[in-house]
Short mmCIF file of C-alpha atoms and ligand atoms in Angstrom, two decimals:
data_model
loop_
_atom_site.label_atom_id
_atom_site.label_comp_id
_atom_site.label_asym_id
_atom_site.label_seq_id
_atom_site.Cartn_x
_atom_site.Cartn_y
_atom_site.Cartn_z
CA MET A 627 73.41 -110.82 -108.85
CA ILE A 628 72.06 -111.78 -112.27
CA ILE A 629 68.51 -113.15 -112.39
CA SER A 630 67.19 -114.37 -115.72
CA ILE A 631 63.46 -114.64 -116.40
CA ALA A 632 62.67 -117.42 -118.84
CA SER A 633 59.78 -119.59 -120.00
CA GLY A 634 59.58 -122.68 -122.14
CA LYS A 635 57.03 -120.97 -124.37
CA GLY A 636 55.85 -117.49 -125.23
CA GLY A 637 52.83 -115.82 -123.68
CA THR A 638 53.22 -117.14 -120.13
CA GLY A 639 53.85 -113.74 -118.49
CA LYS A 640 57.64 -113.44 -118.65
CA THR A 641 57.49 -109.73 -119.49
CA LEU A 642 55.02 -109.08 -116.67
CA VAL A 643 57.37 -110.73 -114.17
CA ALA A 644 60.58 -109.11 -115.49
CA THR A 645 59.19 -105.56 -115.51
CA SER A 646 57.34 -105.87 -112.20
CA LEU A 647 60.40 -107.34 -110.47
CA ALA A 648 62.62 -104.52 -111.79
CA LEU A 649 60.18 -101.78 -110.78
CA SER A 650 59.60 -103.28 -107.32
CA MET A 651 63.31 -103.24 -106.58
CA LYS A 652 64.21 -99.82 -107.93
CA ASP A 653 64.13 -98.10 -104.49
CA ALA A 654 65.97 -100.88 -102.67
CA ASP A 655 68.82 -101.66 -105.04
CA ARG A 656 70.61 -100.55 -108.19
CA VAL A 657 68.61 -102.45 -110.75
CA GLN A 658 69.07 -102.96 -114.43
CA LEU A 659 66.76 -104.69 -116.90
CA LEU A 660 68.27 -106.25 -120.02
CA ASP A 661 65.66 -107.19 -122.62
CA CYS A 662 67.35 -110.07 -124.47
CA ASP A 663 64.14 -111.20 -126.18
CA VAL A 664 65.67 -109.56 -129.25
CA GLU A 665 63.20 -110.87 -131.85
CA GLU A 666 60.34 -109.20 -130.06
CA PRO A 667 61.54 -106.98 -127.21
CA ASN A 668 58.55 -105.51 -125.40
CA ASP A 669 59.73 -104.56 -121.90
CA HIS A 670 60.01 -100.99 -123.24
CA VAL A 671 56.23 -100.92 -123.72
CA PHE A 672 55.85 -101.15 -119.93
CA LEU A 673 58.93 -99.26 -118.74
CA LYS A 674 58.69 -96.48 -121.35
CA PRO A 675 62.41 -95.68 -121.01
CA ALA A 676 64.03 -92.54 -122.36
CA ILE A 677 66.49 -94.05 -124.86
CA THR A 678 69.82 -92.21 -124.66
CA GLY A 679 72.08 -94.21 -126.96
CA SER A 680 72.28 -97.05 -129.47
CA GLU A 681 74.81 -98.93 -131.55
CA ALA A 682 74.71 -101.29 -134.50
CA VAL A 683 75.61 -104.93 -133.77
CA SER A 684 77.50 -106.76 -136.50
CA ILE A 685 79.32 -110.05 -137.02
CA ALA A 686 82.22 -110.84 -139.35
CA VAL A 687 81.17 -113.09 -142.24
CA PRO A 688 83.55 -114.67 -144.77
CA LYS A 689 84.36 -113.27 -148.20
CA VAL A 690 86.24 -115.53 -150.64
CA ASP A 691 88.96 -114.38 -153.04
CA GLU A 692 88.28 -116.75 -155.93
CA ASP A 693 91.68 -115.93 -157.48
CA ARG A 694 93.37 -117.65 -154.55
CA CYS A 695 90.77 -120.36 -153.90
CA THR A 696 91.59 -123.91 -155.08
CA TYR A 697 88.06 -125.17 -154.23
CA CYS A 698 89.52 -127.73 -151.84
CA GLY A 699 86.32 -127.74 -149.74
CA LYS A 700 88.06 -127.35 -146.36
CA CYS A 701 85.97 -124.30 -145.41
CA ALA A 702 82.69 -126.14 -145.99
CA GLU A 703 84.01 -129.12 -144.05
CA VAL A 704 84.80 -127.07 -140.92
CA CYS A 705 81.66 -124.94 -140.90
CA ALA A 706 79.39 -126.41 -138.24
CA TYR A 707 76.46 -124.31 -139.44
CA ASN A 708 76.38 -125.21 -143.16
CA ALA A 709 76.90 -121.56 -143.98
CA ILE A 710 79.45 -122.21 -146.70
CA ALA A 711 79.39 -124.76 -149.54
CA VAL A 712 81.83 -125.59 -152.32
CA LEU A 713 80.22 -126.84 -155.52
CA GLY A 714 82.71 -127.52 -158.29
CA ASN A 715 84.40 -124.22 -159.01
CA HIS A 716 82.07 -122.14 -156.86
CA VAL A 717 82.09 -121.22 -153.19
CA LEU A 718 78.62 -120.32 -151.94
CA ILE A 719 78.21 -118.37 -148.71
CA PHE A 720 74.89 -118.19 -146.85
CA PRO A 721 75.40 -115.11 -144.65
CA GLN A 722 72.19 -115.61 -142.69
CA LEU A 723 73.41 -118.98 -141.42
CA CYS A 724 76.89 -117.71 -140.55
CA HIS A 725 77.69 -117.40 -136.81
CA GLY A 726 80.86 -115.40 -137.48
CA CYS A 727 83.04 -117.98 -135.71
CA GLY A 728 85.99 -117.37 -138.07
CA ALA A 729 86.85 -121.09 -138.41
CA CYS A 730 86.72 -121.07 -142.23
CA SER A 731 89.10 -118.14 -142.66
CA TYR A 732 91.44 -119.49 -139.98
CA LEU A 733 91.65 -122.93 -141.59
CA CYS A 734 91.68 -122.01 -145.30
CA PRO A 735 95.01 -123.35 -146.56
CA GLU A 736 95.25 -120.68 -149.29
CA GLU A 737 94.37 -117.70 -147.07
CA ALA A 738 91.63 -117.01 -149.59
CA ILE A 739 89.03 -115.95 -147.01
CA SER A 740 88.82 -112.45 -145.59
CA GLU A 741 86.00 -111.16 -143.38
CA GLU A 742 83.44 -108.45 -143.89
CA SER A 743 81.09 -106.90 -141.39
CA ARG A 744 77.40 -107.73 -141.54
CA GLU A 745 74.89 -105.78 -139.45
CA MET A 746 72.35 -107.95 -137.56
CA GLY A 747 70.50 -105.41 -135.44
CA ILE A 748 71.01 -102.86 -132.69
CA ALA A 749 71.54 -102.53 -128.95
CA GLU A 750 70.08 -99.47 -127.25
CA TRP A 751 70.00 -98.17 -123.71
CA GLY A 752 68.37 -95.61 -121.48
CA GLN A 753 66.68 -95.00 -118.13
CA SER A 754 63.19 -95.52 -116.85
CA ASP A 755 62.17 -94.17 -113.48
CA GLY A 756 65.15 -95.56 -111.53
CA VAL A 757 65.65 -98.65 -113.69
CA SER A 758 68.64 -98.77 -116.02
CA PHE A 759 67.48 -100.32 -119.28
CA VAL A 760 69.18 -102.04 -122.24
CA GLN A 761 67.51 -103.88 -125.10
CA GLY A 762 68.55 -105.63 -128.29
CA LYS A 763 66.60 -105.60 -131.53
CA LEU A 764 67.23 -108.15 -134.26
CA THR A 765 66.67 -106.72 -137.74
CA VAL A 766 63.51 -108.17 -139.32
CA GLY A 767 64.49 -111.08 -141.59
CA GLU A 768 67.69 -111.88 -139.68
CA ALA A 769 67.93 -115.23 -137.88
CA MET A 770 71.00 -114.89 -135.68
CA ALA A 771 69.96 -113.61 -132.26
CA PRO A 772 72.98 -114.70 -130.12
CA PRO A 773 75.42 -111.95 -131.25
CA ILE A 774 72.91 -109.27 -130.22
CA ILE A 775 72.16 -111.00 -126.93
CA ARG A 776 75.91 -111.18 -126.20
CA ARG A 777 76.26 -107.46 -126.91
CA VAL A 778 73.32 -106.52 -124.68
CA LYS A 779 74.78 -108.60 -121.84
CA GLU A 780 78.10 -106.76 -122.15
CA TYR A 781 76.26 -103.72 -120.77
CA ALA A 782 75.39 -105.53 -117.51
CA ASN A 783 76.36 -103.58 -114.38
CA ASN A 784 78.46 -105.50 -111.91
CA ASP A 785 77.41 -103.54 -108.85
CA GLY A 786 73.68 -104.11 -108.57
CA THR A 787 70.95 -106.52 -109.58
CA VAL A 788 70.63 -107.40 -113.25
CA ILE A 789 67.37 -108.85 -114.54
CA ILE A 790 67.51 -110.53 -117.95
CA ASP A 791 64.34 -111.04 -119.96
CA VAL A 792 65.16 -114.22 -121.92
CA PRO A 793 63.65 -115.16 -125.32
CA PRO A 794 60.94 -117.86 -125.10
CA GLY A 795 61.78 -121.51 -125.86
CA THR A 796 64.88 -123.58 -125.15
CA SER A 797 67.10 -122.99 -128.20
CA CYS A 798 70.51 -121.26 -128.70
CA PRO A 799 69.30 -117.68 -127.96
CA VAL A 800 67.85 -118.90 -124.65
CA VAL A 801 71.11 -120.55 -123.63
CA GLU A 802 73.04 -117.42 -124.65
CA ALA A 803 70.75 -115.21 -122.55
CA ILE A 804 70.67 -117.47 -119.46
CA LYS A 805 74.30 -118.53 -119.18
CA GLY A 806 76.22 -116.74 -116.45
CA SER A 807 73.05 -116.10 -114.40
CA ASP A 808 73.02 -116.73 -110.66
CA PHE A 809 69.39 -117.80 -110.77
CA CYS A 810 66.69 -118.45 -113.36
CA ILE A 811 63.01 -117.76 -112.71
CA LEU A 812 60.84 -119.92 -114.96
CA VAL A 813 57.41 -118.47 -115.67
CA THR A 814 54.73 -120.96 -116.57
CA GLU A 815 50.99 -121.58 -116.38
CA PRO A 816 49.06 -124.54 -114.91
CA THR A 817 48.17 -126.23 -118.19
CA PRO A 818 49.49 -129.33 -120.02
CA PHE A 819 51.37 -127.03 -122.49
CA GLY A 820 52.80 -125.05 -119.58
CA LEU A 821 53.99 -128.25 -117.89
CA ASN A 822 55.52 -129.66 -121.07
CA ASP A 823 57.48 -126.50 -121.82
CA LEU A 824 58.46 -125.99 -118.19
CA ALA A 825 60.03 -129.47 -118.10
CA LEU A 826 62.09 -128.61 -121.21
CA ALA A 827 63.19 -125.30 -119.68
CA VAL A 828 64.18 -127.04 -116.43
CA GLU A 829 66.36 -129.48 -118.42
CA THR A 830 68.09 -126.52 -120.08
CA VAL A 831 68.87 -124.61 -116.87
CA ARG A 832 70.03 -127.78 -115.11
CA GLU A 833 72.38 -128.48 -118.02
CA LEU A 834 73.84 -125.01 -117.37
CA HIS A 835 74.04 -125.70 -113.57
CA ILE A 836 71.89 -122.68 -112.76
CA PRO A 837 69.43 -122.95 -109.84
CA CYS A 838 65.82 -122.24 -110.75
CA GLY A 839 62.40 -121.59 -109.29
CA VAL A 840 58.94 -121.17 -110.76
CA VAL A 841 56.45 -118.33 -111.01
CA LEU A 842 53.05 -119.86 -111.69
CA ASN A 843 50.93 -117.42 -113.65
CA ARG A 844 47.17 -117.49 -114.32
CA THR A 845 46.42 -119.89 -111.49
CA GLY A 846 42.79 -120.94 -111.28
CA ILE A 847 42.78 -122.45 -114.77
CA GLY A 848 44.08 -125.89 -115.78
CA ASP A 849 45.13 -128.48 -113.24
CA SER A 850 47.64 -129.15 -110.43
CA LYS A 851 50.18 -131.07 -112.55
CA VAL A 852 52.73 -128.23 -112.59
CA GLU A 853 52.69 -128.09 -108.78
CA GLU A 854 53.08 -131.88 -108.60
CA TYR A 855 55.97 -131.72 -111.05
CA CYS A 856 57.70 -128.97 -109.05
CA GLN A 857 57.32 -130.95 -105.85
CA LYS A 858 58.71 -134.09 -107.45
CA GLU A 859 61.67 -132.20 -108.96
CA ASP A 860 62.27 -130.17 -105.77
CA ILE A 861 61.76 -126.85 -107.59
CA PRO A 862 60.36 -124.05 -105.41
CA ILE A 863 57.22 -122.22 -106.54
CA LEU A 864 58.26 -118.68 -105.66
CA LEU A 865 55.11 -116.77 -106.57
CA THR A 866 51.63 -117.47 -107.90
CA ILE A 867 49.66 -114.91 -109.90
CA PRO A 868 45.94 -115.62 -110.41
CA LEU A 869 44.03 -115.40 -113.67
CA ASP A 870 42.45 -111.99 -113.15
CA THR A 871 40.70 -109.68 -115.59
CA GLU A 872 42.19 -106.58 -113.92
CA ILE A 873 45.76 -107.92 -114.38
CA ALA A 874 44.95 -108.75 -118.02
CA ARG A 875 43.47 -105.27 -118.56
CA LEU A 876 46.57 -103.55 -117.18
CA TYR A 877 48.82 -105.74 -119.33
CA SER A 878 46.83 -104.98 -122.49
CA GLN A 879 47.23 -101.25 -121.75
CA GLY A 880 51.01 -101.49 -121.22
CA ILE A 881 50.74 -100.72 -117.49
CA PRO A 882 53.15 -102.68 -115.25
CA LEU A 883 51.36 -104.84 -112.70
CA VAL A 884 53.09 -103.19 -109.71
CA GLU A 885 52.06 -99.73 -110.94
CA GLY A 886 48.44 -100.60 -111.68
CA LEU A 887 48.06 -102.71 -108.52
CA PRO A 888 50.80 -101.47 -106.12
CA GLN A 889 49.91 -104.13 -103.53
CA TRP A 890 51.85 -106.57 -105.75
CA LYS A 891 55.11 -104.77 -105.05
CA ASN A 892 55.63 -106.62 -101.75
CA SER A 893 55.01 -109.96 -103.45
CA PHE A 894 57.75 -109.20 -105.98
CA LEU A 895 60.12 -108.02 -103.23
CA GLU A 896 59.47 -111.29 -101.38
CA LEU A 897 60.16 -113.14 -104.63
CA PHE A 898 63.51 -111.33 -104.89
CA ASN A 899 64.37 -112.09 -101.25
CA ARG A 900 63.66 -115.80 -101.73
CA VAL A 901 65.87 -115.86 -104.83
CA LYS A 902 68.64 -114.06 -102.92
CA GLU A 903 68.42 -116.55 -100.04
CA ILE A 904 68.74 -119.49 -102.42
CA VAL A 905 71.71 -117.89 -104.26
CA ASP A 906 73.46 -116.95 -100.98
CA GLU A 907 72.99 -120.44 -99.59
CA ARG A 908 74.34 -122.00 -102.79
CA ASN A 909 77.37 -119.69 -102.71
CA ARG A 910 78.04 -120.65 -99.09
CA ASP A 911 77.82 -124.36 -100.00
CA THR A 912 80.29 -124.00 -102.88
CA GLN A 913 82.74 -122.11 -100.64
CA ARG A 914 82.76 -124.92 -98.03
S1 SF4 B 1209 89.14 -123.57 -147.78
FE1 SF4 B 1209 89.91 -121.79 -148.89
S2 SF4 B 1209 90.80 -122.63 -150.71
FE2 SF4 B 1209 89.53 -124.24 -149.85
S3 SF4 B 1209 87.55 -123.98 -150.89
FE3 SF4 B 1209 87.45 -122.80 -149.03
S4 SF4 B 1209 88.07 -120.74 -149.62
FE4 SF4 B 1209 88.74 -122.09 -151.24
S1 SF4 B 1210 82.60 -117.86 -140.00
FE1 SF4 B 1210 82.09 -119.84 -139.02
S2 SF4 B 1210 79.88 -119.98 -139.27
FE2 SF4 B 1210 80.56 -118.43 -140.73
S3 SF4 B 1210 80.87 -119.56 -142.63
FE3 SF4 B 1210 82.86 -119.48 -141.55
S4 SF4 B 1210 82.94 -121.40 -140.38
FE4 SF4 B 1210 80.80 -121.08 -140.99
#
C-alpha cells in the first residue's frame, strides 16, 4: 500500500506525520519512507538514516546542430514549456525550463536536434532503525522537481507499506508525488489559511481519484471551519494533534514525536488501520 502525506501549504506538520507514521509501523510491517519533498527534504533530520548509496538524476535536453537547422520554428511550436525559441537565424534553448519530453527532437524535420544529459539533483537511500529510506535532492538553482520525484518513486518496495512525503502546495511536483497512491493523508491546521489550502489539496487528490483523509494539527488554535468543511465534503478526520509546547520542542530538536512521546505510537497505528480499512473497502467496491 502506498500512502502519500501532503498538505496544501508548507509548515502544517507533514514531516511530523510522515516520520511518526513510518516509525510507528516499523515493527508491524515492512515500511519504507520516500522523501519526495525534493526542494527541501528534511525527513532525514528526524530519521537520521545511514545513507548507503546515491545516484545522479539527469534529464535529456535538446542540442541543436545549426548546420542542419533551417530555422523553421517547428521545435518551438511543439514545446509546451517554452523551453526553446527560434528568433531569426538563432535557436535559443532554456535548459531550466526543459522537461526532457523529447518532442522537439522527435518532430524536427531536419533531424537537427540531438540530446545531451543535464544533471538536476540526486537520489539517495539508506536505512534508519527498521525503516527503509529514500530521498531526492534537487540541486540548488534548478526548477524541475518531477524527474527527481519520479526517480525516488522507482525505488518503492512492492511488498510492504510505502509512505511518501509530498512537496507542499498543489503544483506539478505534488501531482507527480501523489499519483499512484492508494490513499492521501492531508495535513492541515484549523485556521483560514489551513482551510483554504486544504480545499485546494482536496481538489487535486479528487482529480487524481485518490481517497483522502485529514490529520488536523495544532488543534486548539483558530476555529472549527476545517471540521465543518470536512463534514460537508465527507472527508474523515483521522487524527488530531494539539498545539503543544512539548511537541514543538521535540520537533525543533529533530526528535520524532513517537520517540519523544511514545504514547503517540498507538495513535499513529490507529491512523494507519483506519487508512487500511478505507483502502480495503474501496478495493472491495471496485472488484464488485
Ligand atoms: S525544428 Fe529543427 S530545423 Fe526547425 S528550427 Fe527547430 S531545430 Fe531547426
Ligand atoms: S525536450 Fe520537450 S520540454 Fe525540452 S525543449 Fe524539447 S519539447 Fe521542450
